[in-house]
C-alpha cells in the first residue's frame, strides 16, 4: 500500500479539482474524503493491539481492508455526524481512492480482496512497489500544483 | 403492497434509529471479520507466516515478512513474530541487506527453518522510518483539518460543521 500521505493528498487533490466545478466539494467535505482515504488502513490498529497485548488480531480486523468492510466502517463512522448522508458519500469517495491506489501496487504475494466475501480473488496491477517513495514525491508535486491553481482561481474569482 | 410498505417502514425506522443501525452494522462487520479469520488461509496464494509456522510445509513456496537480525555470506537470518510466536529463519539469498531492514521473502521452504529466496522485497530501515514519518504527518494533517472544520456537539452526541 502507498503511505498515508499519498492517500490523503490524492483524496485532497481530487476533491479540490472537483471543487472547481461542484460546490459540494468544499473544505469540510474534502476533509471527510481525506479521512475516508485512511479508513481502510484502520486495519493497522492490529499493530498497537499486538504490541500492547501480545495477541495478534490482524486476521480478525483484516476485513476492514476490503471495500465492503471499509464501506460498513464508513457507515458506522458517518452515524456520528449530523450530515450522515453527505459524510458517508465523501467517506466512500475517500475509500474508493484508497483502493484505486492500492490496486496499482505490486505486492510480494497476493493483492487486495476487492470482491470479498463474494470472491477470494486477490487483485493487483503491479505498477508501483510497496516500498517505493517516489509515488509519494509525485503526489506531493501534483498536490502543490493543484494548490497553486486553486489559489490563482480563488484570487481571480474574488477580484 | 402491504408487505412492501412494512419492509419500507422497517427500513426507514432502522435508518432513523442511530443506535439500532449502529448495532446492525457492527454485527455485520463482526460476521464478515469472523468469516475472514476462519477461511482466509484456505485462499492464500502461498502459505503465510501463521500457516507455515504451524505446519512447516517443506518444499512449498512460502511468503513472509520479517526483520533482518544477522547477515552472512550467501544469506541472512530473518526474525518473524506472528501470533505470539517468534522464530528465526535462515534465508538463502544474495540480496544486499543490513541488520534492522524489513524484508518480504518469497521462496522455497527447503528445511524447517531454511528458505531459498525466489523474490526478496527490501524495505531498508531508513525507508521504514521515512514511511512512518510520512504517515504520521498525514494523520496530523487530517486531525488538524477535522478540528478546524468540524466540532463535536456534546448535547446531541454528534459531529457538526463549524460554519
Short mmCIF file of C-alpha atoms in Angstrom, two decimals:
data_model
loop_
_atom_site.label_atom_id
_atom_site.label_comp_id
_atom_site.label_asym_id
_atom_site.label_seq_id
_atom_site.Cartn_x
_atom_site.Cartn_y
_atom_site.Cartn_z
CA UNK A 1 0.00 0.00 0.00
CA UNK A 2 1.17 3.57 -0.55
CA UNK A 3 1.88 5.62 2.58
CA UNK A 4 -0.91 7.57 4.23
CA UNK A 5 0.41 10.92 2.99
CA UNK A 6 -0.12 9.73 -0.59
CA UNK A 7 -3.64 8.50 0.18
CA UNK A 8 -4.57 11.78 1.89
CA UNK A 9 -3.07 14.01 -0.82
CA UNK A 10 -4.72 12.08 -3.66
CA UNK A 11 -8.14 12.47 -1.98
CA UNK A 12 -7.46 16.16 -1.33
CA UNK A 13 -6.30 16.84 -4.90
CA UNK A 14 -9.28 15.03 -6.41
CA UNK A 15 -11.78 16.92 -4.21
CA UNK A 16 -10.05 20.26 -4.86
CA UNK A 17 -10.17 19.72 -8.65
CA UNK A 18 -13.83 18.64 -8.48
CA UNK A 19 -14.47 21.67 -6.25
CA UNK A 20 -13.65 23.93 -9.21
CA UNK A 21 -16.96 22.82 -10.70
CA UNK A 22 -19.11 21.41 -7.88
CA UNK A 23 -19.75 23.41 -4.71
CA UNK A 24 -20.35 20.23 -2.69
CA UNK A 25 -16.60 19.62 -2.76
CA UNK A 26 -15.93 22.31 -0.15
CA UNK A 27 -13.22 22.24 2.52
CA UNK A 28 -15.38 20.47 5.14
CA UNK A 29 -16.36 17.64 2.83
CA UNK A 30 -12.84 17.37 1.43
CA UNK A 31 -11.54 16.65 4.94
CA UNK A 32 -14.09 13.84 5.21
CA UNK A 33 -12.86 12.36 1.92
CA UNK A 34 -9.30 12.57 3.27
CA UNK A 35 -10.45 10.71 6.38
CA UNK A 36 -12.14 8.13 4.15
CA UNK A 37 -8.89 7.65 2.27
CA UNK A 38 -7.31 6.46 5.52
CA UNK A 39 -10.25 4.37 6.68
CA UNK A 40 -9.29 1.03 5.05
CA UNK A 41 -5.94 1.24 6.81
CA UNK A 42 -7.73 1.30 10.17
CA UNK A 43 -6.71 -2.35 9.89
CA UNK A 44 -3.34 -1.17 11.25
CA UNK A 45 -5.00 -0.94 14.66
CA UNK A 46 -3.78 -4.54 14.91
CA UNK A 47 -0.18 -3.31 15.36
CA UNK A 48 -0.64 -1.37 18.65
CA UNK A 49 -3.02 -4.06 19.93
CA UNK A 50 -0.39 -6.72 19.25
CA UNK A 51 2.28 -4.54 20.85
CA UNK A 52 0.21 -3.95 24.00
CA UNK A 53 -1.42 -7.34 24.42
CA UNK A 54 0.95 -9.74 22.68
CA UNK A 55 -2.01 -11.16 20.77
CA UNK A 56 -2.11 -10.54 17.01
CA UNK A 57 -5.67 -9.60 15.96
CA UNK A 58 -4.70 -8.93 12.30
CA UNK A 59 -6.87 -11.68 10.82
CA UNK A 60 -9.86 -10.53 12.87
CA UNK A 61 -9.64 -6.95 11.61
CA UNK A 62 -8.32 -7.67 8.10
CA UNK A 63 -11.82 -7.43 6.65
CA UNK A 64 -11.66 -3.66 7.23
CA UNK A 65 -9.16 -3.57 4.36
CA UNK A 66 -11.77 -4.81 1.88
CA UNK A 67 -14.20 -2.49 0.05
CA UNK A 68 -17.24 -3.94 1.83
CA UNK A 69 -15.57 -3.85 5.26
CA UNK A 70 -14.49 -0.24 4.72
CA UNK A 71 -17.94 0.65 3.49
CA UNK A 72 -19.51 -0.70 6.68
CA UNK A 73 -16.92 1.06 8.82
CA UNK A 74 -17.62 4.27 6.88
CA UNK A 75 -21.34 3.84 7.54
CA UNK A 76 -20.66 3.33 11.27
CA UNK A 77 -18.45 6.42 11.36
CA UNK A 78 -20.97 8.55 9.46
CA UNK A 79 -23.54 7.82 12.20
CA UNK A 80 -21.50 10.11 14.44
CA UNK A 81 -22.18 13.04 12.13
CA UNK A 82 -25.29 15.22 11.80
CA UNK A 83 -24.91 15.21 8.00
CA UNK A 84 -24.84 11.42 7.84
CA UNK A 85 -25.63 11.02 4.14
CA UNK A 86 -23.15 13.61 2.85
CA UNK A 87 -20.44 12.41 5.21
CA UNK A 88 -21.00 8.81 4.15
CA UNK A 89 -20.75 9.72 0.46
CA UNK A 90 -17.49 11.62 0.96
CA UNK A 91 -16.08 8.83 3.12
CA UNK A 92 -17.00 6.49 0.29
CA UNK A 93 -15.15 8.67 -2.21
CA UNK A 94 -12.05 8.57 0.01
CA UNK A 95 -12.36 4.78 0.37
CA UNK A 96 -12.57 4.42 -3.43
CA UNK A 97 -9.40 6.49 -3.94
CA UNK A 98 -7.68 4.29 -1.36
CA UNK A 99 -8.48 1.05 -3.19
CA UNK A 100 -7.72 2.60 -6.59
CA UNK A 101 -4.22 3.43 -5.31
CA UNK A 102 -3.77 0.07 -3.60
CA UNK A 103 -4.70 -1.67 -6.82
CA UNK A 104 -1.71 -0.06 -8.54
CA UNK A 105 0.71 -1.64 -6.07
CA UNK A 106 2.93 -4.62 -6.67
CA UNK A 107 2.55 -6.93 -3.69
CA UNK A 108 5.13 -9.59 -2.94
CA UNK A 109 2.29 -12.07 -2.59
CA UNK A 110 -1.43 -11.81 -3.23
CA UNK A 111 -3.12 -8.42 -3.57
CA UNK A 112 -6.34 -6.74 -2.49
CA UNK A 113 -9.52 -8.72 -1.85
CA UNK A 114 -11.73 -6.41 -3.91
CA UNK A 115 -14.82 -8.63 -4.02
CA UNK A 116 -14.67 -10.20 -0.54
CA UNK A 117 -16.82 -12.00 0.70
CA UNK A 118 -18.20 -12.89 -2.75
CA UNK A 119 -14.81 -13.84 -4.13
CA UNK A 120 -11.43 -14.61 -2.57
CA UNK A 121 -9.56 -13.45 -5.67
CA UNK A 122 -6.77 -11.02 -4.90
CA UNK A 123 -6.09 -8.21 -7.34
CA UNK A 124 -3.04 -6.12 -8.16
CA UNK A 125 -1.91 -4.23 -11.26
CA UNK A 126 1.71 -4.23 -10.11
CA UNK A 127 2.81 -0.79 -11.28
CA UNK A 128 4.35 0.50 -8.05
CA UNK A 129 6.49 -1.25 -5.47
CA UNK A 130 5.12 -1.24 -1.93
CA UNK A 131 8.30 0.42 -0.68
CA UNK A 132 8.66 3.00 -3.47
CA UNK A 133 8.58 6.50 -2.04
CA UNK A 134 8.74 8.16 -5.48
CA UNK A 135 4.95 7.83 -5.80
CA UNK A 136 4.65 9.96 -2.63
CA UNK A 137 7.02 12.53 -4.11
CA UNK A 138 4.99 12.66 -7.33
CA UNK A 139 1.77 13.08 -5.33
CA UNK A 140 3.29 15.94 -3.32
CA UNK A 141 4.31 17.70 -6.57
CA UNK A 142 0.83 17.23 -8.09
CA UNK A 143 -0.79 18.47 -4.85
CA UNK A 144 1.37 21.61 -4.81
CA UNK A 145 0.37 22.25 -8.44
CA UNK A 146 -3.34 21.78 -7.60
CA UNK A 147 -2.95 24.06 -4.56
CA UNK A 148 -1.38 26.82 -6.66
CA UNK A 149 -4.06 26.52 -9.37
CA UNK A 150 -6.78 26.65 -6.68
CA UNK A 151 -5.25 29.79 -5.17
CA UNK A 152 -4.97 31.52 -8.55
CA UNK A 153 -8.57 30.55 -9.36
CA UNK A 154 -9.78 31.88 -5.99
CA UNK A 155 -7.97 35.18 -6.44
CA UNK A 156 -9.45 35.55 -9.97
CA UNK A 157 -12.96 34.71 -8.67
CA UNK A 158 -12.63 37.22 -5.80
CA UNK A 159 -11.36 40.07 -7.99
CA UNK B 1 -48.31 -3.92 -1.37
CA UNK B 2 -48.78 -4.28 2.41
CA UNK B 3 -45.57 -6.29 2.83
CA UNK B 4 -43.65 -3.81 0.70
CA UNK B 5 -44.93 -0.95 2.85
CA UNK B 6 -43.98 -2.77 6.08
CA UNK B 7 -40.47 -3.53 4.80
CA UNK B 8 -40.06 0.09 3.70
CA UNK B 9 -41.33 1.34 7.10
CA UNK B 10 -38.98 -1.05 8.98
CA UNK B 11 -36.03 0.02 6.82
CA UNK B 12 -36.87 3.70 7.42
CA UNK B 13 -37.15 3.06 11.17
CA UNK B 14 -33.76 1.32 11.24
CA UNK B 15 -32.16 4.17 9.30
CA UNK B 16 -33.66 6.75 11.66
CA UNK B 17 -32.71 4.86 14.80
CA UNK B 18 -28.99 5.58 15.08
CA UNK B 19 -28.22 3.05 17.81
CA UNK B 20 -30.10 0.21 16.11
CA UNK B 21 -28.42 0.94 12.77
CA UNK B 22 -25.04 1.09 14.54
CA UNK B 23 -25.62 -2.32 16.15
CA UNK B 24 -26.74 -3.90 12.86
CA UNK B 25 -23.64 -2.58 11.06
CA UNK B 26 -21.38 -3.71 13.91
CA UNK B 27 -22.84 -7.24 13.81
CA UNK B 28 -22.40 -7.29 10.03
CA UNK B 29 -18.77 -6.21 10.31
CA UNK B 30 -18.19 -8.75 13.08
CA UNK B 31 -19.69 -11.54 10.95
CA UNK B 32 -17.51 -10.58 7.97
CA UNK B 33 -14.42 -10.50 10.19
CA UNK B 34 -15.22 -13.89 11.69
CA UNK B 35 -15.80 -15.42 8.25
CA UNK B 36 -12.47 -13.98 7.07
CA UNK B 37 -10.46 -15.19 10.05
CA UNK B 38 -11.90 -18.70 9.70
CA UNK B 39 -11.33 -19.04 5.95
CA UNK B 40 -8.53 -16.78 4.72
CA UNK B 41 -5.80 -19.41 4.97
CA UNK B 42 -7.68 -21.65 2.50
CA UNK B 43 -7.37 -18.97 -0.18
CA UNK B 44 -3.83 -17.68 0.27
CA UNK B 45 -1.55 -17.76 -2.75
CA UNK B 46 1.33 -19.12 -0.64
CA UNK B 47 1.33 -20.35 2.95
CA UNK B 48 1.83 -17.23 5.07
CA UNK B 49 3.60 -16.86 8.39
CA UNK B 50 0.81 -18.26 10.55
CA UNK B 51 0.15 -21.18 8.28
CA UNK B 52 3.69 -22.41 7.96
CA UNK B 53 4.76 -21.56 11.49
CA UNK B 54 2.21 -24.19 12.45
CA UNK B 55 2.78 -26.70 9.65
CA UNK B 56 6.24 -26.12 8.12
CA UNK B 57 5.21 -27.38 4.65
CA UNK B 58 8.71 -28.38 3.44
CA UNK B 59 9.35 -27.88 -0.26
CA UNK B 60 6.44 -25.46 -0.61
CA UNK B 61 6.66 -21.86 -1.74
CA UNK B 62 6.06 -19.60 1.23
CA UNK B 63 5.91 -15.85 1.66
CA UNK B 64 6.63 -13.96 4.84
CA UNK B 65 7.72 -10.65 6.25
CA UNK B 66 10.25 -10.07 8.99
CA UNK B 67 13.31 -8.23 10.26
CA UNK B 68 16.93 -8.98 9.42
CA UNK B 69 18.84 -9.83 12.60
CA UNK B 70 22.08 -11.17 11.11
CA UNK B 71 23.82 -11.13 7.74
CA UNK B 72 26.35 -13.68 6.50
CA UNK B 73 27.82 -14.57 3.07
CA UNK B 74 25.04 -16.02 0.88
CA UNK B 75 22.18 -15.21 3.18
CA UNK B 76 20.73 -13.66 6.30
CA UNK B 77 18.71 -14.50 9.39
CA UNK B 78 15.13 -13.28 9.40
CA UNK B 79 13.16 -12.72 12.60
CA UNK B 80 9.42 -13.35 12.37
CA UNK B 81 6.89 -12.59 15.08
CA UNK B 82 3.40 -13.88 14.49
CA UNK B 83 0.55 -14.61 16.88
CA UNK B 84 2.78 -14.53 19.93
CA UNK B 85 5.32 -16.91 18.38
CA UNK B 86 8.75 -15.71 17.32
CA UNK B 87 11.04 -17.67 15.02
CA UNK B 88 14.30 -17.05 13.20
CA UNK B 89 14.66 -18.34 9.63
CA UNK B 90 17.79 -18.70 7.52
CA UNK B 91 17.19 -17.12 4.13
CA UNK B 92 19.49 -18.10 1.26
CA UNK B 93 19.74 -15.01 -0.91
CA UNK B 94 22.38 -12.75 -2.43
CA UNK B 95 20.30 -9.62 -1.82
CA UNK B 96 22.28 -6.91 -0.11
CA UNK B 97 20.56 -6.44 3.25
CA UNK B 98 21.56 -4.93 6.59
CA UNK B 99 20.61 -5.69 10.16
CA UNK B 100 17.38 -3.87 11.01
CA UNK B 101 15.96 -3.97 7.46
CA UNK B 102 12.35 -5.04 6.95
CA UNK B 103 12.17 -7.78 4.30
CA UNK B 104 9.46 -9.63 2.38
CA UNK B 105 10.63 -13.03 1.22
CA UNK B 106 9.00 -15.43 -1.21
CA UNK B 107 10.79 -18.73 -1.65
CA UNK B 108 11.02 -22.46 -1.12
CA UNK B 109 10.96 -23.78 2.41
CA UNK B 110 13.75 -26.33 1.99
CA UNK B 111 14.02 -27.35 5.58
CA UNK B 112 12.11 -26.47 8.72
CA UNK B 113 13.78 -23.08 9.01
CA UNK B 114 15.71 -22.61 5.78
CA UNK B 115 14.22 -20.67 2.87
CA UNK B 116 15.75 -20.36 -0.59
CA UNK B 117 14.53 -16.97 -1.73
CA UNK B 118 12.98 -16.52 -5.17
CA UNK B 119 11.91 -12.94 -4.55
CA UNK B 120 13.08 -10.51 -1.89
CA UNK B 121 11.49 -7.09 -1.39
CA UNK B 122 13.65 -4.96 0.82
CA UNK B 123 12.46 -2.08 2.95
CA UNK B 124 15.61 -0.56 4.36
CA UNK B 125 15.45 0.71 7.92
CA UNK B 126 15.57 4.39 6.87
CA UNK B 127 12.81 3.75 4.29
CA UNK B 128 10.66 2.25 7.03
CA UNK B 129 11.23 5.21 9.37
CA UNK B 130 10.61 7.65 6.48
CA UNK B 131 7.36 5.84 5.69
CA UNK B 132 6.26 6.07 9.33
CA UNK B 133 7.14 9.78 9.41
CA UNK B 134 5.13 10.50 6.24
CA UNK B 135 2.17 8.56 7.59
CA UNK B 136 2.35 10.38 10.95
CA UNK B 137 2.36 13.68 9.04
CA UNK B 138 -0.76 12.59 7.12
CA UNK B 139 -2.61 11.75 10.34
CA UNK B 140 -1.59 15.09 11.84
CA UNK B 141 -2.88 16.97 8.76
CA UNK B 142 -6.22 15.14 8.84
CA UNK B 143 -6.67 15.70 12.60
CA UNK B 144 -5.87 19.43 12.32
CA UNK B 145 -8.26 19.89 9.38
CA UNK B 146 -11.00 17.88 11.08
CA UNK B 147 -10.75 20.04 14.19
CA UNK B 148 -10.74 23.15 12.03
CA UNK B 149 -13.89 22.37 10.06
CA UNK B 150 -15.87 20.07 12.38
CA UNK B 151 -16.78 20.08 16.06
CA UNK B 152 -18.36 17.63 18.46
CA UNK B 153 -21.76 18.65 19.73
CA UNK B 154 -21.90 17.11 23.18
CA UNK B 155 -25.65 17.56 23.76
CA UNK B 156 -26.69 15.59 20.68
CA UNK B 157 -23.65 13.33 20.61
CA UNK B 158 -22.87 14.17 17.02
CA UNK B 159 -20.25 15.94 14.95
CA UNK B 160 -21.40 19.10 13.20
CA UNK B 161 -19.86 21.64 10.83
CA UNK B 162 -18.25 24.66 12.46
CA UNK B 163 -19.78 27.09 9.92
#
